[in-house]
C-alpha positions as a LaTeX table, in Angstrom:
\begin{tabular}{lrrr}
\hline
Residue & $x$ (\AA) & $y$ (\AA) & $z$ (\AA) \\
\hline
Unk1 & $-10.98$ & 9.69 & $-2.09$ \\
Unk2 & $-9.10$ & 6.65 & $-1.27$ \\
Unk3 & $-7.88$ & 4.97 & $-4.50$ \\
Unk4 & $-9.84$ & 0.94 & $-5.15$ \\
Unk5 & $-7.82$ & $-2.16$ & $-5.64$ \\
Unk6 & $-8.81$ & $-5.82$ & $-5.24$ \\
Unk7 & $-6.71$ & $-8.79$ & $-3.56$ \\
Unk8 & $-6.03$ & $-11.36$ & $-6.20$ \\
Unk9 & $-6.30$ & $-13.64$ & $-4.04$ \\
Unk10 & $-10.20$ & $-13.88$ & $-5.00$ \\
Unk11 & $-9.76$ & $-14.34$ & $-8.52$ \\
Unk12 & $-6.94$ & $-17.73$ & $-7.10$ \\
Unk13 & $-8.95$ & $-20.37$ & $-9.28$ \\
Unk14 & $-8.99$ & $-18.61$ & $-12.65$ \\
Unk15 & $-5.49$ & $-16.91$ & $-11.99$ \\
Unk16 & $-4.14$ & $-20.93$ & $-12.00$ \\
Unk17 & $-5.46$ & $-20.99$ & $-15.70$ \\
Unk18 & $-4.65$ & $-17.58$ & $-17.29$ \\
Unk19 & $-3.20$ & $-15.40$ & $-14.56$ \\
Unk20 & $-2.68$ & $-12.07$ & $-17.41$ \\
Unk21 & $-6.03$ & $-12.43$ & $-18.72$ \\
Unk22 & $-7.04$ & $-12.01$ & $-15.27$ \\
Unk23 & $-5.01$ & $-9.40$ & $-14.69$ \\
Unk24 & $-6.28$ & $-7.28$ & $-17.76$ \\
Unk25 & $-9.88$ & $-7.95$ & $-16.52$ \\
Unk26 & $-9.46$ & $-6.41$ & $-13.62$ \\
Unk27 & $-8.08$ & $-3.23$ & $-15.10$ \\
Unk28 & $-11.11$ & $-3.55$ & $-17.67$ \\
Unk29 & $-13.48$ & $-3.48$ & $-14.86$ \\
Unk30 & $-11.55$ & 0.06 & $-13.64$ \\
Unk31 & $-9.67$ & $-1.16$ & $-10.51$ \\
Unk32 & $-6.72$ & 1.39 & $-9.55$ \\
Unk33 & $-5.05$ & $-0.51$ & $-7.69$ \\
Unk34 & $-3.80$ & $-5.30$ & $-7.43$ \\
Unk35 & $-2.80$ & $-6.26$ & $-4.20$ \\
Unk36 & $-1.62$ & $-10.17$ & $-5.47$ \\
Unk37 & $-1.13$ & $-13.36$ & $-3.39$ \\
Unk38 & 0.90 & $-15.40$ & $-5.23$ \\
Unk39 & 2.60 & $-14.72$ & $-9.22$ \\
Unk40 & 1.60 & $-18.02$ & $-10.29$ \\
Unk41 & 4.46 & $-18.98$ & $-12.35$ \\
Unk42 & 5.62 & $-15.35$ & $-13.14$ \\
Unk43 & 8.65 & $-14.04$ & $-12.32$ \\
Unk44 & 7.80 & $-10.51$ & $-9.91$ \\
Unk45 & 9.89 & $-8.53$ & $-12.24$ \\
Unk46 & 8.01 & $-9.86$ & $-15.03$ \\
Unk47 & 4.45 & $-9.17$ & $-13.14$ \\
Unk48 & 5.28 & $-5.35$ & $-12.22$ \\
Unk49 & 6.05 & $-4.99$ & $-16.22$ \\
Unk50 & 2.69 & $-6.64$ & $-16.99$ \\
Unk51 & 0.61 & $-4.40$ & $-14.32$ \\
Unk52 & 2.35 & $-1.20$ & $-15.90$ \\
Unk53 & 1.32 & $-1.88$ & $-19.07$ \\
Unk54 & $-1.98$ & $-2.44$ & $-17.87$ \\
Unk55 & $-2.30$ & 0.49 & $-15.89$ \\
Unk56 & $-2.09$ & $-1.07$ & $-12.74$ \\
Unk57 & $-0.90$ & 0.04 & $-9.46$ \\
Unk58 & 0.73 & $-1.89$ & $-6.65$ \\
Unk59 & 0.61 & $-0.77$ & $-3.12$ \\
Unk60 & 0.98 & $-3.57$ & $-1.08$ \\
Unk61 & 0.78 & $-7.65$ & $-1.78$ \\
Unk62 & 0.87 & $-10.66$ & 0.23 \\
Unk63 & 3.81 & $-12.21$ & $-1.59$ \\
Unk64 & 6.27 & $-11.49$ & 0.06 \\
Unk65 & 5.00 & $-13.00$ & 3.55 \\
Unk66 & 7.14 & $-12.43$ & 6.39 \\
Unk67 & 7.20 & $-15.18$ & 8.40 \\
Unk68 & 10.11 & $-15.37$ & 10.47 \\
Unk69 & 14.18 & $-14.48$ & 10.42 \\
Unk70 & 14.63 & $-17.16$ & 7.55 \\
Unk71 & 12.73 & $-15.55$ & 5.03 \\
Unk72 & 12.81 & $-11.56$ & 5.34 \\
Unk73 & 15.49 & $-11.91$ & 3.16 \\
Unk74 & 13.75 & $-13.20$ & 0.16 \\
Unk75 & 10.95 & $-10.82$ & 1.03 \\
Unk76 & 12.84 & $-7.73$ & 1.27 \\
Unk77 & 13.97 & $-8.76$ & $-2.38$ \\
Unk78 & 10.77 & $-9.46$ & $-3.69$ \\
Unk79 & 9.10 & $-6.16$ & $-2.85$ \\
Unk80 & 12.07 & $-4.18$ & $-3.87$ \\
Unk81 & 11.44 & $-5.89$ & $-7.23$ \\
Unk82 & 7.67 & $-4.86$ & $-7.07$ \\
Unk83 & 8.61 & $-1.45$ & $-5.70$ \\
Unk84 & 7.17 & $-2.35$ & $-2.53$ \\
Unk85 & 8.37 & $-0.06$ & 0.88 \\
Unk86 & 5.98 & $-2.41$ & 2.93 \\
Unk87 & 6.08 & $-6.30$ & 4.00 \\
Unk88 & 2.97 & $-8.26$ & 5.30 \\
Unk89 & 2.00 & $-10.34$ & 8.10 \\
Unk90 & $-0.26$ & $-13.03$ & 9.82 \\
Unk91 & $-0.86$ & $-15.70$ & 11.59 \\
Unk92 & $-3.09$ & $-18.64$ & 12.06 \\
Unk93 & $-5.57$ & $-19.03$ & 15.12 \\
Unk94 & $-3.12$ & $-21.36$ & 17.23 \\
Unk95 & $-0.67$ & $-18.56$ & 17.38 \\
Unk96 & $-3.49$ & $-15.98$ & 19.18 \\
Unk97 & $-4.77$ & $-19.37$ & 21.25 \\
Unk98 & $-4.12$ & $-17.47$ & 24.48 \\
Unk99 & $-1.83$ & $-15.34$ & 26.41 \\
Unk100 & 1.33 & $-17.23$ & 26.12 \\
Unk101 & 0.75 & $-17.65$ & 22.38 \\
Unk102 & 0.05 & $-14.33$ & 22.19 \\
Unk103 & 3.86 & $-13.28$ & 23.37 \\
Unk104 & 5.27 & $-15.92$ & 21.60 \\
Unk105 & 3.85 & $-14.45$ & 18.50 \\
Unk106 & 4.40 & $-10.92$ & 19.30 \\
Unk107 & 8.23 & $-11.95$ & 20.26 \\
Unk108 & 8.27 & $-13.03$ & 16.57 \\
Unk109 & 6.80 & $-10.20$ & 14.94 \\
Unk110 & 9.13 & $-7.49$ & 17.11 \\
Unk111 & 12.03 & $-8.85$ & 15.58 \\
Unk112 & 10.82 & $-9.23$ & 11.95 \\
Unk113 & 9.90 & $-5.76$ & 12.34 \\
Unk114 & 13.10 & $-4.73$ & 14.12 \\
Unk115 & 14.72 & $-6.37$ & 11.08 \\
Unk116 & 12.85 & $-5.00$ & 7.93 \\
Unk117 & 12.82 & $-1.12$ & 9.59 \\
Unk118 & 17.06 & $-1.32$ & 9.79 \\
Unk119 & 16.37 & $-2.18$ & 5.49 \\
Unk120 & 13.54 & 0.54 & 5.45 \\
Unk121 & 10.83 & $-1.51$ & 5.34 \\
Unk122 & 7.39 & $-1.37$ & 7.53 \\
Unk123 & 5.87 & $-4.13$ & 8.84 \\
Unk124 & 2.06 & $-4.45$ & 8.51 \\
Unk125 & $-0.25$ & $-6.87$ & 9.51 \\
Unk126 & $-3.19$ & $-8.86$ & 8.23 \\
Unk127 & $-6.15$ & $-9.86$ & 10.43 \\
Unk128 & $-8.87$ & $-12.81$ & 10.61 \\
Unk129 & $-11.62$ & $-13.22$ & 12.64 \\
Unk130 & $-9.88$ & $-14.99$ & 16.35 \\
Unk131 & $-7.76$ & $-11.61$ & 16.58 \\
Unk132 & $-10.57$ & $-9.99$ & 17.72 \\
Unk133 & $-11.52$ & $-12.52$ & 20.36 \\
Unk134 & $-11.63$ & $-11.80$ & 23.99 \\
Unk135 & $-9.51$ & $-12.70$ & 26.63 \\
Unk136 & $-10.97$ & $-11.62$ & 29.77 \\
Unk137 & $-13.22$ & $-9.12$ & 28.27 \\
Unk138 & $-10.00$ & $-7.75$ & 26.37 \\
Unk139 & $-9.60$ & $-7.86$ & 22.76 \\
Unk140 & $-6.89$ & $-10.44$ & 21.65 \\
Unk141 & $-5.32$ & $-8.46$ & 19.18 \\
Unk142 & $-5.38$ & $-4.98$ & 21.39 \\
Unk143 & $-3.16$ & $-6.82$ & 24.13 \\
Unk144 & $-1.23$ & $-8.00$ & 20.88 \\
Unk145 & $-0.44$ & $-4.61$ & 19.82 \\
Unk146 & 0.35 & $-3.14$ & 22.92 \\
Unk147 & 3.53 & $-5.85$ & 22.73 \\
Unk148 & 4.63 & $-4.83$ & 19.35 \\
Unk149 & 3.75 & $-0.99$ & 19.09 \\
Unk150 & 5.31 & $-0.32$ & 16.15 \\
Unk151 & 3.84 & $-2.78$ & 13.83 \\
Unk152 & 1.29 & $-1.36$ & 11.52 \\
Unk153 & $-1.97$ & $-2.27$ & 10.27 \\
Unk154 & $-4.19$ & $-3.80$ & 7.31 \\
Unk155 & $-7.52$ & $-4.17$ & 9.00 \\
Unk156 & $-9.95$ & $-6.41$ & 7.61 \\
Unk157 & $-13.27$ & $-4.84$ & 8.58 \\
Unk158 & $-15.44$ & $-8.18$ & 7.95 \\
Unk159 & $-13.41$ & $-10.06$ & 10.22 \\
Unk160 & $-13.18$ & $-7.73$ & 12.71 \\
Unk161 & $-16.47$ & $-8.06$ & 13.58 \\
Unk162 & $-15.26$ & $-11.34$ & 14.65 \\
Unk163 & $-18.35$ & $-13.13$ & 12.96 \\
Unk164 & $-20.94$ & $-10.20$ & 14.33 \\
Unk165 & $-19.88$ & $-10.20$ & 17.40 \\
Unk166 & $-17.89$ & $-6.48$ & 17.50 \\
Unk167 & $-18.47$ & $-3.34$ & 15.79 \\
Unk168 & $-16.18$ & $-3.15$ & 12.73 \\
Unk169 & $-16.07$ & 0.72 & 12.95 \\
Unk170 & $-15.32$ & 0.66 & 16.62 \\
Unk171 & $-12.95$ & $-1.78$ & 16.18 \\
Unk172 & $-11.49$ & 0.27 & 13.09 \\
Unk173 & $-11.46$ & 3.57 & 15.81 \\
Unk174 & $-9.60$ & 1.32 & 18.27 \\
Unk175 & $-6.85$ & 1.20 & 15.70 \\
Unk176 & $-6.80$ & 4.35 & 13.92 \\
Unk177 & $-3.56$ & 4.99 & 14.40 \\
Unk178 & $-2.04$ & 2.45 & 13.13 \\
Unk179 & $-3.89$ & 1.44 & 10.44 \\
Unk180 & $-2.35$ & 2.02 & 6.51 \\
Unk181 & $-4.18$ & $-0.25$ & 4.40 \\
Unk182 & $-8.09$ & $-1.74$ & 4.15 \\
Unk183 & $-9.65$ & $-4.97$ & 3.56 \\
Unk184 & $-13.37$ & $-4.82$ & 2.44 \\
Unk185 & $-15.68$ & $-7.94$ & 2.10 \\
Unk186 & $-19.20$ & $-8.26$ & 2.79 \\
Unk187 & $-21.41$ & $-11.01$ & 3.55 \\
Unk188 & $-23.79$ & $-11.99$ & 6.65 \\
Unk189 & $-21.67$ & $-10.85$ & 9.61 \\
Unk190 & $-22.86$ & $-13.44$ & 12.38 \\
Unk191 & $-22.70$ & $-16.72$ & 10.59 \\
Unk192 & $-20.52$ & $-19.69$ & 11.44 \\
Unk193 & $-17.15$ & $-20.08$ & 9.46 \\
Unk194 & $-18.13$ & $-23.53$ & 7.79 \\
Unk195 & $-14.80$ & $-25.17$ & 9.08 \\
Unk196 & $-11.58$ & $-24.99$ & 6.49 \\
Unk197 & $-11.52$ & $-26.75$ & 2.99 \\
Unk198 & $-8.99$ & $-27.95$ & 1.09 \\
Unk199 & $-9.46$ & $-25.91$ & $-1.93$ \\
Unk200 & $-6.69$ & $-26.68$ & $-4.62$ \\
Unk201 & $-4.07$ & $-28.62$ & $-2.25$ \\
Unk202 & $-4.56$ & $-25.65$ & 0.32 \\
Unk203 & $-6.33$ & $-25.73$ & 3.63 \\
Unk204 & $-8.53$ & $-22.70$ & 3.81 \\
Unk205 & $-10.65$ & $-21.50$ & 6.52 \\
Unk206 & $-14.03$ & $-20.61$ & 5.06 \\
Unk207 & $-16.70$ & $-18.02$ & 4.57 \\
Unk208 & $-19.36$ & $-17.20$ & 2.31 \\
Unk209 & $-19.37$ & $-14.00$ & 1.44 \\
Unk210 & $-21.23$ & $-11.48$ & $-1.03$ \\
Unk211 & $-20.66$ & $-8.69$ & $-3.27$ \\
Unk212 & $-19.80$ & $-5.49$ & $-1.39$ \\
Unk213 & $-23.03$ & $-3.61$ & $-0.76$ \\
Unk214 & $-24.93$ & $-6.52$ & $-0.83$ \\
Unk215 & $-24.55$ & $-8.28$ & 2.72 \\
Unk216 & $-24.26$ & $-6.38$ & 6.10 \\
Unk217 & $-21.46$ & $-5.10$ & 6.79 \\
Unk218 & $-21.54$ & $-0.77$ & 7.34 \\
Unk219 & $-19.15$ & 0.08 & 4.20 \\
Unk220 & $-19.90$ & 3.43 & 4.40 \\
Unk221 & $-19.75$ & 4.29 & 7.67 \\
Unk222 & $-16.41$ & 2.53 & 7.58 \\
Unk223 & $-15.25$ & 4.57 & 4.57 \\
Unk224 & $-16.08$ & 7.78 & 6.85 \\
Unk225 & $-13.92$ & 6.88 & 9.31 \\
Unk226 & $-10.77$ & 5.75 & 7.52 \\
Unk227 & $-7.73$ & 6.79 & 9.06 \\
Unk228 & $-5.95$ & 10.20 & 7.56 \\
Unk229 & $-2.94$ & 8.04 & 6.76 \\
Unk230 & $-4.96$ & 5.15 & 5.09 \\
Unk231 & $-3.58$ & 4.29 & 1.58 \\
Unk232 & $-5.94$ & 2.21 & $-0.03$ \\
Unk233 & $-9.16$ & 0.08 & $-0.10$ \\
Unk234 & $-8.84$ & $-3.03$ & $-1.26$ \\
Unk235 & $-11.64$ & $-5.78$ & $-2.34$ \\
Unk236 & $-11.35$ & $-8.85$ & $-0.87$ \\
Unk237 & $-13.67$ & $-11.60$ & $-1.21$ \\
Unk238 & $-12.28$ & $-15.15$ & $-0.19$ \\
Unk239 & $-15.02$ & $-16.82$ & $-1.46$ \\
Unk240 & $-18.62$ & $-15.41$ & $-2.91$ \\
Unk241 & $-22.43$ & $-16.42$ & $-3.07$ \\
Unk242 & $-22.29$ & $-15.82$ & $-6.45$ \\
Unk243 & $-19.61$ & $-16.07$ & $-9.74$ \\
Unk244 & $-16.98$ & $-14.25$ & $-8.46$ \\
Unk245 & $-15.68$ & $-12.21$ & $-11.68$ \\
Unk246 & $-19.52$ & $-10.77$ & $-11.24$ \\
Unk247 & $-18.92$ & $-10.42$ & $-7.93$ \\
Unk248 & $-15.47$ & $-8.34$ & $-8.39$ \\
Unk249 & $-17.37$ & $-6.17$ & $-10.86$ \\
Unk250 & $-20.02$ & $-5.39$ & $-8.66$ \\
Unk251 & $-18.08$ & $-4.41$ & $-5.66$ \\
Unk252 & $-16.54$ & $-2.20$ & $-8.05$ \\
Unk253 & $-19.52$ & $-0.54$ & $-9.10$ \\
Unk254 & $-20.92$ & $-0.25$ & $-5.77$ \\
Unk255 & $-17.62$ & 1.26 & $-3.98$ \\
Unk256 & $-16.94$ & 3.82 & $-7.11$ \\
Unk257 & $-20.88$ & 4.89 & $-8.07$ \\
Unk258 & $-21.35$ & 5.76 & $-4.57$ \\
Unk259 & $-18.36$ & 7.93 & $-4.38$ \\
Unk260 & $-16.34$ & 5.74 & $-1.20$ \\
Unk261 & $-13.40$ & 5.09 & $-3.60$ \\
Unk262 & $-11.86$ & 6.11 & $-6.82$ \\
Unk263 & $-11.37$ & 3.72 & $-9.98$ \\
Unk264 & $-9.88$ & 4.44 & $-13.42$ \\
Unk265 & $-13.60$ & 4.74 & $-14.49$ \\
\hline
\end{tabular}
């Protein structure tokens, strides 16, 4: 059974107040596994020490960021702190606007990856929703991988179904192979993303979303057919219908009482 961790990135607006108390409530709840965005104000040495005495694991994060040649060097740094052997990726919608964007962006993420592999680090990527777009009946980010083949994958199965409009375990099949990490959120697939917010100084494209098990997204067909080399699943919900420490809680509950991934309890 796939071990359970949760993207801090959901609990962003009570991690800016207390950011260990909200690190010790997640490993009350039982989650395995943090997967953070951000340290907020704590040094990543001093965050790996807090998350082992909590009894917290670290697979992956999203801090370090790769974005281009002028910061793999910080990132490389940063995970080696966090005992990271994996760096993340992603883009914005502009960047998979259309064919020549596509290259552009897949020119850029060849040589990151060329880069971090010489320093033993993979390259994995982080999907939204316009990835999964067609371009002449062909999936945006399927012509995207066959230009940088060695890039692996974090798939976010709620965006994949690019707002209801694909099958997020056919589009999980599709990249099987490449695919080391997943994102779960739930919510009303085919709804409109209500434009972006600013949300604390940050433009943010948004969602609402629901506890998992709770919305319609098919978690557990999903869960059967997680790729062999899959590492983790991991919670995310960027923003939530309802109080979203509840919300955490219950997608806890739901993913570890019905036996589709293990917690410390």
């Amino acid at each position: 059974m796939l071990p359970l961790g949760v993207q801090l990135y959901s609990l962003r607006t009570l991690a800016q107040k207390d950011f260990h108390a909200v690190l010790k409530k997640v490993a009350d709840i039982g989650y395995k596994l943090v997967e953070p965005a951000g340290f907020w104000d704590i040094k990543p040495s001093e965050f790996k020490k807090i998350l082992d005495d909590l009894g917290l694991g670290i697979i992956s994060s999203h801090s370090p960021w790769a974005r281009s040649k002028g910061n793999l060097g910080e990132s490389m740094e940063i995970a080696s702190i966090l005992g990271l052997d994996k760096i993340v990726c992603g883009y914005g919608a502009p960047d998979f606007q259309d064919m020549d964007a596509i290259k552009r962006t897949a020119d850029n993420t060849n040589m990151m990856q060329e880069n971090l592999a010489k320093n033993g680090f993979t390259l994995f990527q982080h999907n939204h929703d316009f990835e999964f777009q067609r371009i002449d009946g062909k999936l945006k980010y399927e012509i995207y991988r066959e230009l940088c083949p060695n890039v692996k994958y974090e798939i976010d199965c709620f965006w994949s179904t690019n707002l209801g409009t694909e099958d997020p375990v056919k589009m999980l099949d599709l990249f099987a192979k490449d695919t080391i990490l997943l994102h779960m959120k739930d919510g009303v697939a085919s709804q409109k993303v209500d434009g972006n917010k600013m949300v604390n100084g940050i433009l943010e494209r948004h969602v609402e979303l629901m506890p998992l098990g709770t919305g319609t997204l098919p978690i557990r067909d999903l869960i059967a057919h997680a790729p062999a080399q899959t590492q983790a699943v991991i919670v995310e919900l960027d923003y939530c219908n309802t109080e979203m420490v509840s919300a955490i809680e219950q997608s806890y509950k739901f993913m570890v009482e019905n036996g589709l991934a293990a917690g410390n309890k």
